[in-house]
Amino acid sequence: MRLYTKYIKKYGVVFCVSLFFLTLEAVCDLLQPTIMSRIVDVGVAQRDLNYVLSTGGLMLGVTAIGAVAATMRNLLSTYVSQNFGAQLRSDLFKKVQSLSFENIDRFDRASLVTRLTNDVNQVQVFVNGMMRIFVKAPLTCIGGLIMATQLNPRLAVVLAVVVPIVGLFIYLNMKIGFPFFMKVQQSLDRVNGVMREYLSGVRVVKAFNRFDFEVDKFSHANEELQTKSISATRVMSIFSPAIMLTVNLGIVAVLWMGGLAAEQGDMQVGHIIAFTNYMTQILFSLMMISMVFNMFVRAKASAGRIGEVFAEENRMTWKEQESLRGDGKGRIDFEHVSFSYEGGHGESVLKDITFSCLPGETVGIIGSTGSGKSSLVGLIPRFYDATKGTVRVDGVDVREVDPKLLREKMAIVPQKTVLFTGTVKENIRWGKDEATDEEMELAARMAQAHDFIERTPDGYQARVGQGGINFSGGQKQRLSIARALVRKPEILILDDSTSAVDVATETKIKEALREYAQGLTCLLIAQRITSVMDADKIVVLDQGELVGIGTHESLLKDCRVYQEIFQSQIGKEVQ
Ligand code: GTP
Ligand code: MG
């Protein structure tokens, strides 16, 4: 609830104004049966046409005021709920962005999407509903009870029986419905998850002819959602008719009691009509209340899930005042670093790693797949925190600096290339907003991307589809290298970034980099030994352990793992 104080403050005034209109509307509604009973009991009974006309005019006026009030609160409630929804969604998005990888790993990605869309929507619908009916319904209900009792205390006995029964139904409805809606939400997550996975792997699914399998998987998730939704609705569907039945029985009782009394001459017809009118109003408002409670149940489940994201404390802390020393010039030190995923509870991925990259050095990192290379470099921009030991950049512990400052110093070409929807130019500029066209072109030339970009009809203005779908693997990698180079970082991290590029092009990129990398610390992860051979220093990883460090020649002499890699790659070519 505390989370929403901010929004209450922001929209509180408009909210209250809309409540004012709502109250006005409810009062108008409540006045009508009484006015009508007068018309019947006085005007019609005494055949006084003037009274009928003047009181009828009053009734029209009251209805008109009610209609204006209803229009106003509709306009206001739409304004508030839409703005609130947009704001909440944007705050949630910002929160997700601010979280560290470790935090995000704890949520299923698909569930984050449903939280941002469906859950926010549910809360928004509730806010809208609350402003339209939530206050009006109890108002009409209580007002109706008072007016009806005043009109005829004898008939009010029926109300004393009907209202508690209906109240009980509403309570049960809420109590039983809540867990069901939680389950519906979880099933929706699963449907989204399956869909997302299918879409991101659609080519593989088709290539392996696993279409039926995926359809089955989807149907399974979909059916689960269906059954869960049906059982949730089933619970709900018992209560609404039960409420309706109870109130209708009440109306029958009023007509019966009123009829008996009228026969004996101690009740007026107008009173009976007005009383049943109030009963219907009370019925409707009670139905509304149960409907709003249904909305509330759903919104509560959704709000809880949104709250979970907001409540996720970013585990990454730092000292505000600490800044990186400018004279370090991109030095990186690993001191007895151990690391495991899942907040340090997972399997050990890196074990007691110690080495340094001096400013301006190019350090190659090699090791078999799964040996922890990507995990190792992920600690430098502080994607994750080391479980033990310290990672230092420019001599400062990365845990003490604002990650923003830290990341400003470096550029990373991730192993899995990520491009964004937009133009080629926008994608390269993404590395540095203020880059000039010349700088951008230079970066593209160094990454050997300029030629193929120029060859496309639109050149730098060519569209990039979602995830770079319209570019080949090697082209994507080169665009992603250009994006990093345009940044002119002090530390450049290339994670297997030329794996999809042919050897001739790779050589050209390396030559361009060598010139560019003067004075720049460069970490180069590679599978091919030829990619790292001429680095100043090569780090060899094996199952998370550092098993060798040195130049190509020295490692060839005394590092067994390096020798094996060399044998398997170069040795074969020689044979
Ligand atoms: P290649 O890129 O294939 O050459 O491997 P790598 O040397 O870069 O290995 P990486 O650092 O990606 O992975 C090392 C180990 O960490 C592997 O055993 C993975 O199972 C594990 N791992 C990698 N990423 C994650 C992650 O995001 N979460 C969890 N829980 N484990 C991970
Ligand atoms: Mg990797």
Coordinates of C-alpha atoms and ligand atoms in Angstrom, one line a residue:
M1 CA 0.0 0.0 0.0
R2 CA 2.8 2.3 0.9
L3 CA 3.9 2.0 -2.7
Y4 CA 0.8 3.6 -3.9
T5 CA 0.9 6.7 -1.6
K6 CA 2.8 8.5 -4.3
Y7 CA 0.0 8.0 -6.8
I8 CA -2.6 8.9 -4.3
K9 CA -0.8 12.1 -3.6
K10 CA -0.6 12.9 -7.3
Y11 CA -4.2 12.1 -8.3
G12 CA -5.8 12.5 -4.9
V13 CA -7.4 15.9 -5.7
V14 CA -9.0 14.8 -9.0
F15 CA -10.0 11.6 -7.3
C16 CA -11.8 13.5 -4.6
V17 CA -13.5 15.8 -7.2
S18 CA -14.8 12.7 -8.9
L19 CA -16.0 11.4 -5.6
F20 CA -18.0 14.6 -5.2
F21 CA -19.7 14.0 -8.5
L22 CA -20.2 10.4 -7.6
T23 CA -22.0 11.4 -4.3
L24 CA -24.1 13.9 -6.2
E25 CA -25.1 11.2 -8.6
A26 CA -26.0 8.8 -5.8
V27 CA -28.1 11.4 -4.0
C28 CA -30.0 12.1 -7.2
D29 CA -30.6 8.4 -7.6
L30 CA -31.8 8.0 -4.1
L31 CA -34.2 11.0 -4.3
Q32 CA -36.1 9.6 -7.2
P33 CA -38.2 6.8 -5.6
T34 CA -39.3 9.1 -2.8
I35 CA -40.3 11.8 -5.3
M36 CA -42.1 9.2 -7.2
S37 CA -44.0 7.9 -4.2
R38 CA -45.2 11.4 -3.6
I39 CA -46.5 11.7 -7.2
V40 CA -48.4 8.4 -6.7
D41 CA -49.7 8.9 -3.2
V42 CA -50.4 12.7 -3.4
G43 CA -50.7 13.6 -7.0
V44 CA -52.4 10.5 -8.4
A45 CA -54.4 9.6 -5.4
Q46 CA -55.9 13.1 -5.0
R47 CA -56.0 13.6 -8.9
D48 CA -54.0 16.8 -8.5
L49 CA -52.5 17.4 -12.0
N50 CA -50.6 20.5 -11.0
Y51 CA -48.9 18.6 -8.2
V52 CA -48.0 15.8 -10.6
L53 CA -46.6 18.2 -13.1
S54 CA -44.5 20.3 -10.7
T55 CA -43.2 17.3 -8.8
G56 CA -42.6 15.5 -12.2
G57 CA -40.5 18.6 -13.2
L58 CA -38.5 18.3 -10.0
M59 CA -37.9 14.7 -10.7
L60 CA -36.6 15.6 -14.2
G61 CA -34.3 18.2 -12.8
V62 CA -32.9 15.8 -10.3
T63 CA -32.3 13.2 -13.1
A64 CA -30.6 15.8 -15.2
I65 CA -28.2 16.8 -12.4
G66 CA -27.5 13.1 -11.9
A67 CA -26.7 12.6 -15.6
V68 CA -24.3 15.6 -15.6
A69 CA -22.6 14.3 -12.5
A70 CA -22.3 10.8 -14.0
T71 CA -20.7 12.2 -17.2
M72 CA -18.2 14.2 -15.1
R73 CA -17.1 11.3 -13.0
N74 CA -16.8 9.1 -16.0
L75 CA -14.4 11.7 -17.6
L76 CA -12.4 12.1 -14.4
S77 CA -12.2 8.5 -13.7
T78 CA -10.9 7.7 -17.1
Y79 CA -8.4 10.5 -16.8
V80 CA -7.1 9.4 -13.5
S81 CA -7.0 5.6 -14.2
Q82 CA -5.3 6.0 -17.6
N83 CA -2.7 8.4 -16.2
F84 CA -2.1 6.3 -13.1
G85 CA -1.7 3.2 -15.3
A86 CA 0.8 4.8 -17.6
Q87 CA 2.8 6.2 -14.6
L88 CA 2.8 2.9 -12.8
R89 CA 3.9 1.0 -15.9
S90 CA 6.7 3.5 -16.5
D91 CA 7.8 3.4 -12.8
L92 CA 7.8 -0.4 -12.9
F93 CA 9.9 -0.4 -16.1
K94 CA 12.4 2.0 -14.6
K95 CA 12.6 -0.2 -11.5
V96 CA 13.2 -3.3 -13.6
Q97 CA 16.0 -1.4 -15.4
S98 CA 17.6 -0.4 -12.2
L99 CA 17.8 -3.9 -10.9
S100 CA 21.0 -5.9 -11.2
F101 CA 21.2 -9.2 -13.1
E102 CA 21.2 -11.1 -9.9
N103 CA 17.9 -9.5 -9.0
I104 CA 16.4 -10.0 -12.4
D105 CA 17.5 -13.7 -12.5
R106 CA 15.1 -14.2 -9.6
F107 CA 12.1 -13.4 -11.7
D108 CA 11.0 -15.3 -14.7
R109 CA 11.4 -13.0 -17.7
A110 CA 8.0 -13.8 -19.0
S111 CA 6.5 -13.0 -15.6
L112 CA 8.1 -9.6 -15.7
V113 CA 6.3 -9.0 -19.0
T114 CA 2.9 -10.0 -17.6
R115 CA 3.5 -7.9 -14.6
L116 CA 4.2 -4.9 -16.8
T117 CA 1.2 -5.4 -19.0
N118 CA -1.6 -7.5 -17.6
D119 CA -1.0 -6.8 -13.9
V120 CA -0.8 -3.1 -14.3
N121 CA -3.9 -3.3 -16.4
Q122 CA -5.8 -5.1 -13.7
V123 CA -4.9 -2.5 -11.1
Q124 CA -5.8 0.3 -13.5
V125 CA -9.2 -1.3 -14.2
F126 CA -9.7 -1.5 -10.4
V127 CA -8.8 2.2 -9.9
N128 CA -11.3 3.1 -12.7
G129 CA -13.9 0.8 -11.2
M130 CA -13.3 2.2 -7.8
M131 CA -13.9 5.8 -9.0
R132 CA -17.0 4.9 -10.9
I133 CA -18.8 2.5 -8.6
F134 CA -16.9 1.5 -5.6
V135 CA -17.9 4.6 -3.6
K136 CA -21.2 5.0 -5.3
A137 CA -22.4 1.4 -4.5
P138 CA -22.0 1.6 -0.7
L139 CA -23.4 5.1 -0.8
T140 CA -26.5 4.0 -2.7
C141 CA -26.7 0.9 -0.5
I142 CA -26.5 2.7 2.8
G143 CA -28.5 5.7 1.5
G144 CA -31.1 3.3 0.1
L145 CA -31.4 1.5 3.5
I146 CA -31.9 4.8 5.3
M147 CA -34.4 6.1 2.9
A148 CA -36.4 2.9 2.8
T149 CA -36.4 2.6 6.6
Q150 CA -37.6 6.1 6.9
L151 CA -40.2 5.6 4.3
N152 CA -41.6 2.5 6.0
P153 CA -40.1 1.0 9.1
R154 CA -42.4 -2.0 8.9
L155 CA -41.2 -3.2 5.6
A156 CA -37.6 -2.5 6.6
V157 CA -37.7 -5.8 8.6
V158 CA -37.1 -7.6 5.2
L159 CA -34.0 -5.6 4.8
A160 CA -32.7 -6.7 8.2
V161 CA -32.8 -10.3 6.9
V162 CA -31.7 -9.8 3.3
V163 CA -28.7 -7.5 3.8
P164 CA -26.6 -9.7 6.2
I165 CA -27.2 -12.8 4.0
V166 CA -25.9 -10.9 1.0
G167 CA -23.0 -9.5 2.9
L168 CA -22.0 -13.0 3.9
F169 CA -22.1 -14.1 0.2
I170 CA -19.9 -11.2 -0.8
Y171 CA -17.4 -12.1 1.9
L172 CA -17.3 -15.8 0.9
N173 CA -16.9 -14.8 -2.7
M174 CA -13.8 -12.8 -1.9
K175 CA -12.3 -15.3 0.4
I176 CA -12.7 -18.2 -1.9
G177 CA -12.0 -16.3 -5.2
F178 CA -8.6 -14.9 -4.3
P179 CA -6.4 -18.0 -4.5
F180 CA -8.1 -18.9 -7.7
F181 CA -7.1 -15.7 -9.3
M182 CA -3.6 -16.0 -8.2
K183 CA -3.5 -19.4 -10.0
V184 CA -4.9 -17.8 -13.2
Q185 CA -2.2 -15.2 -13.1
Q186 CA 0.5 -17.9 -12.8
S187 CA -0.9 -19.9 -15.7
L188 CA -0.9 -16.7 -17.8
D189 CA 2.8 -16.3 -17.0
R190 CA 3.4 -19.8 -18.3
V191 CA 1.5 -19.2 -21.6
N192 CA 3.6 -16.1 -22.1
G193 CA 6.8 -17.9 -21.3
V194 CA 6.1 -20.7 -23.8
M195 CA 5.1 -18.2 -26.5
R196 CA 8.3 -16.1 -25.9
E197 CA 10.5 -19.1 -26.0
Y198 CA 8.9 -20.3 -29.2
L199 CA 9.2 -17.0 -30.9
S200 CA 12.8 -16.5 -30.0
G201 CA 13.7 -20.0 -31.2
V202 CA 11.3 -20.3 -34.1
R203 CA 13.9 -21.1 -36.7
V204 CA 15.3 -24.0 -34.6
V205 CA 11.9 -25.3 -33.9
K206 CA 11.2 -25.4 -37.7
A207 CA 14.6 -26.9 -38.5
F208 CA 14.2 -29.7 -36.1
N209 CA 10.6 -30.3 -37.1
R210 CA 9.6 -29.9 -33.5
F211 CA 6.5 -27.9 -34.4
D212 CA 4.1 -30.5 -33.0
F213 CA 6.1 -30.7 -29.8
E214 CA 5.9 -26.9 -29.4
V215 CA 2.2 -26.9 -30.2
D216 CA 1.7 -29.5 -27.5
K217 CA 3.6 -27.5 -25.1
F218 CA 1.6 -24.4 -25.9
S219 CA -1.7 -26.3 -25.8
H220 CA -0.8 -27.7 -22.4
A221 CA -0.1 -24.2 -21.0
N222 CA -3.1 -22.8 -22.7
E223 CA -5.4 -25.6 -21.4
E224 CA -4.1 -25.1 -17.9
L225 CA -5.0 -21.4 -18.2
Q226 CA -8.4 -22.4 -19.5
T227 CA -9.1 -24.8 -16.6
K228 CA -7.8 -22.4 -14.0
S229 CA -9.9 -19.5 -15.4
I230 CA -13.0 -21.7 -15.6
S231 CA -12.7 -22.8 -12.0
A232 CA -12.1 -19.3 -10.9
T233 CA -15.1 -18.1 -12.8
R234 CA -17.2 -21.0 -11.6
V235 CA -16.6 -20.0 -8.0
M236 CA -17.6 -16.4 -8.9
S237 CA -20.6 -17.5 -10.9
I238 CA -22.3 -19.2 -7.9
F239 CA -22.4 -16.0 -5.9
S240 CA -23.9 -13.4 -8.2
P241 CA -27.1 -15.4 -8.8
A242 CA -27.3 -16.3 -5.2
I243 CA -27.2 -12.6 -4.2
M244 CA -29.7 -11.8 -6.9
L245 CA -32.0 -14.6 -5.7
T246 CA -31.9 -13.4 -2.1
V247 CA -32.7 -9.9 -2.9
N248 CA -35.5 -10.9 -5.3
L249 CA -37.0 -13.1 -2.5
G250 CA -36.8 -9.9 -0.4
I251 CA -38.8 -8.0 -3.0
V252 CA -41.4 -10.7 -3.1
A253 CA -41.6 -10.5 0.7
V254 CA -42.1 -6.7 0.6
L255 CA -44.8 -7.0 -2.0
W256 CA -46.6 -9.6 0.0
M257 CA -46.3 -7.8 3.3
G258 CA -47.2 -4.4 1.7
G259 CA -50.1 -6.0 -0.2
L260 CA -51.5 -7.4 3.1
A261 CA -51.2 -4.1 4.8
A262 CA -52.6 -2.1 1.9
E263 CA -55.7 -4.4 2.0
Q264 CA -56.3 -3.4 5.6
G265 CA -55.8 0.2 4.5
D266 CA -52.7 1.1 6.5
M267 CA -50.2 1.3 3.6
Q268 CA -50.1 3.5 0.5
V269 CA -49.4 2.1 -2.9
G270 CA -46.7 4.7 -3.6
H271 CA -44.8 3.5 -0.5
I272 CA -44.8 0.0 -1.8
I273 CA -43.5 1.1 -5.2
A274 CA -40.9 3.3 -3.7
F275 CA -39.8 0.6 -1.3
T276 CA -39.4 -2.0 -4.1
N277 CA -37.5 0.6 -6.0
Y278 CA -35.1 1.1 -3.1
M279 CA -34.7 -2.6 -2.8
T280 CA -33.7 -2.8 -6.5
Q281 CA -31.3 0.0 -6.0
I282 CA -29.8 -1.8 -3.0
L283 CA -29.7 -5.0 -5.0
F284 CA -27.8 -3.3 -7.8
S285 CA -25.4 -1.6 -5.5
L286 CA -24.7 -4.9 -3.7
M287 CA -24.1 -6.6 -7.0
M288 CA -21.8 -3.8 -7.9
I289 CA -20.0 -4.2 -4.6
S290 CA -19.5 -7.9 -5.3
M291 CA -18.3 -7.0 -8.8
V292 CA -15.9 -4.5 -7.5
F293 CA -14.7 -7.0 -5.0
N294 CA -14.1 -9.4 -7.8
M295 CA -12.1 -6.7 -9.4
F296 CA -10.4 -6.0 -6.1
V297 CA -9.5 -9.7 -5.8
R298 CA -7.8 -9.6 -9.2
A299 CA -6.2 -6.3 -8.6
K300 CA -4.9 -7.4 -5.2
A301 CA -3.2 -10.4 -6.8
S302 CA -1.8 -8.1 -9.5
A303 CA -0.8 -5.4 -7.0
G304 CA 1.0 -8.0 -5.0
R305 CA 3.0 -9.1 -8.0
I306 CA 3.8 -5.6 -8.9
G307 CA 4.8 -4.9 -5.3
E308 CA 7.2 -7.9 -5.4
V309 CA 9.1 -6.1 -8.2
F310 CA 9.1 -2.8 -6.4
A311 CA 10.1 -4.5 -3.2
E312 CA 13.1 -6.2 -4.9
E313 CA 16.0 -4.4 -3.2
N314 CA 18.9 -3.8 -5.5
R315 CA 21.6 -5.8 -3.8
M316 CA 24.2 -3.7 -5.4
T317 CA 25.4 -0.9 -3.2
W318 CA 28.2 1.5 -3.6
K319 CA 29.7 4.5 -2.0
E320 CA 28.3 7.7 -3.6
Q321 CA 31.4 9.7 -3.1
E322 CA 33.9 7.2 -4.4
S323 CA 35.1 7.8 -8.0
L324 CA 37.6 6.1 -10.2
R325 CA 41.1 7.5 -10.2
G326 CA 41.8 9.0 -13.6
D327 CA 45.5 7.9 -13.5
G328 CA 44.7 4.2 -13.4
K329 CA 44.0 4.3 -17.1
G330 CA 42.1 1.1 -17.3
R331 CA 44.1 -1.2 -15.0
I332 CA 42.1 -4.3 -14.0
D333 CA 43.1 -6.6 -11.1
F334 CA 41.5 -9.9 -10.0
E335 CA 42.5 -10.8 -6.5
H336 CA 41.5 -14.3 -5.4
V337 CA 38.2 -14.1 -7.1
S338 CA 35.7 -16.9 -6.8
F339 CA 32.2 -16.7 -8.2
S340 CA 29.0 -18.6 -8.5
Y341 CA 25.6 -17.6 -9.9
E342 CA 22.3 -17.5 -7.9
G343 CA 23.5 -15.2 -5.3
G344 CA 26.6 -17.2 -4.5
H345 CA 24.6 -20.4 -3.9
G346 CA 25.1 -22.0 -7.3
E347 CA 27.9 -24.2 -8.4
S348 CA 31.3 -22.6 -8.3
V349 CA 32.0 -21.1 -11.7
L350 CA 35.3 -19.3 -11.0
K351 CA 37.7 -20.5 -8.4
D352 CA 40.4 -18.3 -6.8
I353 CA 41.4 -16.3 -9.8
T354 CA 44.3 -13.8 -9.5
F355 CA 45.8 -11.8 -12.3
S356 CA 46.2 -8.2 -13.6
C357 CA 45.7 -6.5 -16.9
L358 CA 48.0 -3.5 -17.0
P359 CA 46.9 -0.3 -18.7
G360 CA 47.3 -0.6 -22.5
E361 CA 47.7 -4.3 -22.4
T362 CA 45.8 -6.7 -24.6
V363 CA 44.9 -9.8 -22.7
G364 CA 43.6 -12.9 -24.4
I365 CA 41.4 -15.3 -22.5
I366 CA 41.0 -18.8 -23.8
G367 CA 39.5 -22.0 -22.4
S368 CA 37.0 -24.7 -23.4
T369 CA 33.3 -23.9 -23.5
G370 CA 31.8 -23.5 -20.1
S371 CA 35.2 -22.8 -18.5
G372 CA 33.9 -19.4 -17.1
K373 CA 35.4 -16.9 -19.6
S374 CA 32.2 -14.9 -20.0
S375 CA 31.5 -15.1 -16.3
L376 CA 35.0 -13.7 -15.6
V377 CA 34.6 -10.6 -17.7
G378 CA 31.1 -10.1 -16.5
L379 CA 32.5 -9.2 -13.1
I380 CA 34.5 -6.2 -14.5
P381 CA 31.4 -4.0 -15.3
R382 CA 29.8 -5.5 -12.2
F383 CA 27.0 -7.4 -13.9
Y384 CA 27.5 -9.7 -10.9
D385 CA 29.5 -9.4 -7.7
A386 CA 32.3 -11.8 -6.9
T387 CA 31.4 -14.3 -4.2
K388 CA 34.9 -14.1 -2.8
G389 CA 37.9 -11.9 -3.5
T390 CA 38.0 -8.5 -5.1
V391 CA 37.9 -7.1 -8.6
R392 CA 39.6 -3.8 -9.0
V393 CA 39.4 -1.3 -11.8
D394 CA 42.0 1.5 -11.7
G395 CA 42.9 0.2 -8.3
V396 CA 39.4 0.7 -6.8
D397 CA 37.1 -2.1 -5.7
V398 CA 34.3 -2.2 -8.2
R399 CA 31.8 -2.6 -5.4
E400 CA 32.6 0.8 -4.1
V401 CA 32.0 2.9 -7.3
D402 CA 28.8 3.9 -8.9
P403 CA 28.3 1.2 -11.6
K404 CA 27.4 4.1 -14.0
L405 CA 30.9 5.6 -13.7
L406 CA 32.4 2.2 -13.9
R407 CA 30.6 1.2 -17.1
E408 CA 31.3 4.6 -18.7
K409 CA 34.9 3.6 -18.8
M410 CA 34.4 0.4 -20.8
A411 CA 32.8 -0.9 -23.8
I412 CA 31.6 -4.5 -24.1
V413 CA 30.9 -6.6 -27.1
P414 CA 28.8 -9.4 -25.6
Q415 CA 29.0 -13.0 -26.7
K416 CA 25.4 -13.0 -27.8
T417 CA 25.0 -10.0 -30.1
V418 CA 22.1 -7.7 -29.3
L419 CA 20.9 -5.2 -31.8
F420 CA 18.0 -2.9 -31.4
T421 CA 15.1 -2.0 -33.7
G422 CA 16.1 1.1 -35.6
T423 CA 18.7 2.1 -38.3
V424 CA 22.2 0.9 -38.5
K425 CA 23.3 4.4 -37.6
E426 CA 21.2 4.4 -34.5
N427 CA 22.6 1.1 -33.5
I428 CA 26.2 2.2 -33.8
R429 CA 25.5 5.6 -32.2
W430 CA 23.9 3.7 -29.3
G431 CA 27.5 3.3 -28.0
K432 CA 27.9 7.1 -27.8
D433 CA 25.0 9.5 -28.4
E434 CA 27.0 12.4 -29.4
A435 CA 29.3 10.6 -31.9
T436 CA 29.7 12.5 -35.2
D437 CA 29.1 10.8 -38.5
E438 CA 32.9 10.6 -39.1
E439 CA 33.5 8.9 -35.7
M440 CA 30.8 6.5 -36.5
E441 CA 32.1 5.7 -39.9
L442 CA 35.6 5.3 -38.5
A443 CA 34.3 2.8 -36.0
A444 CA 32.4 0.9 -38.7
R445 CA 35.5 0.8 -40.8
M446 CA 37.7 -0.6 -38.0
A447 CA 35.0 -3.2 -37.3
Q448 CA 35.0 -4.1 -41.1
A449 CA 31.4 -3.2 -41.2
H450 CA 31.6 -0.1 -43.4
D451 CA 31.8 -2.1 -46.6
F452 CA 28.7 -4.2 -46.1
I453 CA 26.8 -1.3 -44.8
E454 CA 27.6 0.7 -47.9
R455 CA 26.5 -2.1 -50.1
T456 CA 23.0 -2.1 -48.7
P457 CA 20.7 0.2 -50.7
D458 CA 20.0 2.5 -47.6
G459 CA 23.6 2.4 -46.3
Y460 CA 23.7 3.7 -42.7
Q461 CA 20.0 4.4 -42.8
A462 CA 19.2 0.7 -43.4
R463 CA 16.6 -0.7 -41.0
V464 CA 17.6 -3.2 -38.3
G465 CA 14.8 -5.6 -37.5
Q466 CA 14.1 -6.8 -33.9
G467 CA 17.2 -8.4 -32.6
G468 CA 19.0 -7.7 -35.9
I469 CA 17.0 -10.4 -37.7
N470 CA 17.8 -9.1 -41.2
F471 CA 21.6 -9.3 -40.7
S472 CA 23.9 -12.3 -40.8
G473 CA 25.6 -13.5 -37.7
G474 CA 29.0 -12.1 -38.7
Q475 CA 27.4 -8.8 -39.8
K476 CA 25.7 -8.5 -36.5
Q477 CA 29.0 -9.1 -34.6
R478 CA 30.7 -6.4 -36.6
L479 CA 28.0 -3.9 -36.0
S480 CA 28.2 -4.7 -32.3
I481 CA 32.0 -4.2 -32.4
A482 CA 31.5 -0.9 -34.1
R483 CA 29.1 0.1 -31.4
A484 CA 31.7 -0.6 -28.8
L485 CA 34.6 1.1 -30.7
V486 CA 32.6 4.4 -31.2
R487 CA 32.7 4.8 -27.5
K488 CA 36.4 5.2 -27.3
P489 CA 36.6 3.4 -24.0
E490 CA 39.5 2.9 -21.7
I491 CA 38.7 -0.8 -21.3
L492 CA 37.4 -2.8 -24.3
I493 CA 36.0 -6.3 -23.7
L494 CA 35.4 -8.5 -26.7
D495 CA 33.6 -11.7 -25.8
D496 CA 34.1 -14.2 -28.6
S497 CA 33.1 -11.3 -30.9
T498 CA 34.6 -12.6 -34.1
S499 CA 33.4 -16.2 -33.8
A500 CA 31.1 -15.8 -36.8
V501 CA 33.5 -13.7 -38.9
D502 CA 35.8 -15.4 -41.4
V503 CA 39.5 -15.5 -40.6
A504 CA 40.5 -13.0 -43.3
T505 CA 38.1 -10.4 -41.9
E506 CA 39.1 -11.2 -38.4
T507 CA 42.7 -10.5 -39.2
K508 CA 41.7 -7.1 -40.6
I509 CA 39.6 -6.3 -37.5
K510 CA 42.6 -7.3 -35.3
E511 CA 45.0 -5.1 -37.3
A512 CA 42.6 -2.1 -37.0
L513 CA 42.2 -2.8 -33.3
R514 CA 45.9 -3.0 -32.7
E515 CA 46.3 0.6 -33.9
Y516 CA 43.2 1.7 -32.1
A517 CA 44.0 -0.2 -28.9
Q518 CA 47.2 1.8 -28.2
G519 CA 46.9 2.8 -24.5
L520 CA 43.6 0.9 -24.2
T521 CA 43.2 -2.1 -22.0
C522 CA 41.7 -4.8 -24.1
L523 CA 40.3 -8.2 -23.0
L524 CA 39.9 -10.6 -25.8
I525 CA 38.0 -13.8 -25.3
A526 CA 38.3 -16.3 -28.1
Q527 CA 37.8 -19.9 -29.0
R528 CA 40.4 -19.9 -31.8
I529 CA 44.0 -19.8 -30.6
T530 CA 45.0 -17.7 -33.6
S531 CA 42.7 -14.9 -32.3
V532 CA 44.7 -14.5 -29.0
M533 CA 48.1 -15.8 -30.1
D534 CA 49.7 -12.3 -30.4
A535 CA 48.2 -10.8 -27.2
D536 CA 50.6 -9.4 -24.6
K537 CA 49.3 -12.0 -22.2
I538 CA 47.1 -15.0 -22.4
V539 CA 45.0 -16.3 -19.5
V540 CA 44.0 -19.9 -19.8
L541 CA 40.9 -21.1 -17.9
D542 CA 39.8 -24.6 -17.3
Q543 CA 36.7 -25.4 -15.4
G544 CA 36.8 -22.1 -13.6
E545 CA 40.4 -22.3 -12.6
L546 CA 43.2 -20.3 -13.9
V547 CA 45.6 -22.9 -15.2
G548 CA 48.1 -20.7 -17.1
I549 CA 49.1 -17.2 -17.8
G550 CA 51.8 -15.8 -20.0
T551 CA 52.7 -15.3 -23.7
H552 CA 51.9 -17.7 -26.4
E553 CA 55.5 -19.1 -26.4
S554 CA 55.7 -19.5 -22.6
L555 CA 52.3 -21.2 -22.4
L556 CA 53.2 -23.5 -25.3
K557 CA 56.2 -24.6 -23.2
D558 CA 54.6 -25.2 -19.8
C559 CA 50.8 -25.1 -19.9
R560 CA 49.2 -28.4 -20.6
V561 CA 45.7 -27.2 -21.3
Y562 CA 47.1 -24.6 -23.7
Q563 CA 49.2 -27.2 -25.5
E564 CA 46.1 -29.4 -25.9
I565 CA 44.1 -26.5 -27.3
F566 CA 47.0 -25.7 -29.6
Q567 CA 47.3 -29.3 -30.7
S568 CA 43.6 -29.7 -31.4
Q569 CA 43.4 -26.5 -33.5
I570 CA 46.8 -25.9 -35.1
G571 CA 48.3 -29.3 -34.8
K572 CA 45.7 -30.8 -37.0
E573 CA 46.4 -28.2 -39.7
V574 CA 50.1 -29.0 -39.7
Q575 CA 49.5 -32.8 -40.0
Ligands
GTP1 P1 31.6 -20.3 -23.8 O1 31.1 -19.0 -24.0 O2 30.7 -21.4 -24.3 O3 33.0 -20.5 -24.4 O4 31.8 -20.6 -22.3 P2 32.3 -19.6 -21.2 O5 33.7 -19.9 -20.8 O6 32.1 -18.2 -21.5 O7 31.5 -20.0 -19.9 P3 30.5 -19.1 -19.0 O8 31.3 -18.2 -18.2 O9 29.4 -18.6 -19.9 O10 29.8 -20.2 -18.1 C1 30.5 -20.9 -17.1 C2 29.5 -21.6 -16.2 O11 28.6 -20.8 -15.6 C3 28.8 -22.7 -17.0 O12 28.9 -23.9 -16.3 C4 27.3 -22.2 -17.0 O13 26.5 -23.3 -16.7 C5 27.3 -21.2 -15.8 N1 26.5 -20.0 -16.2 C6 26.7 -19.2 -17.2 N2 25.8 -18.2 -17.2 C7 24.9 -18.4 -16.2 C8 23.8 -17.8 -15.7 O14 23.3 -16.7 -16.2 N3 23.1 -18.3 -14.6 C9 23.6 -19.5 -14.1 N4 22.9 -20.0 -13.0 N5 24.7 -20.1 -14.5 C10 25.4 -19.6 -15.5
MG2 MG 31.1 -17.3 -23.1

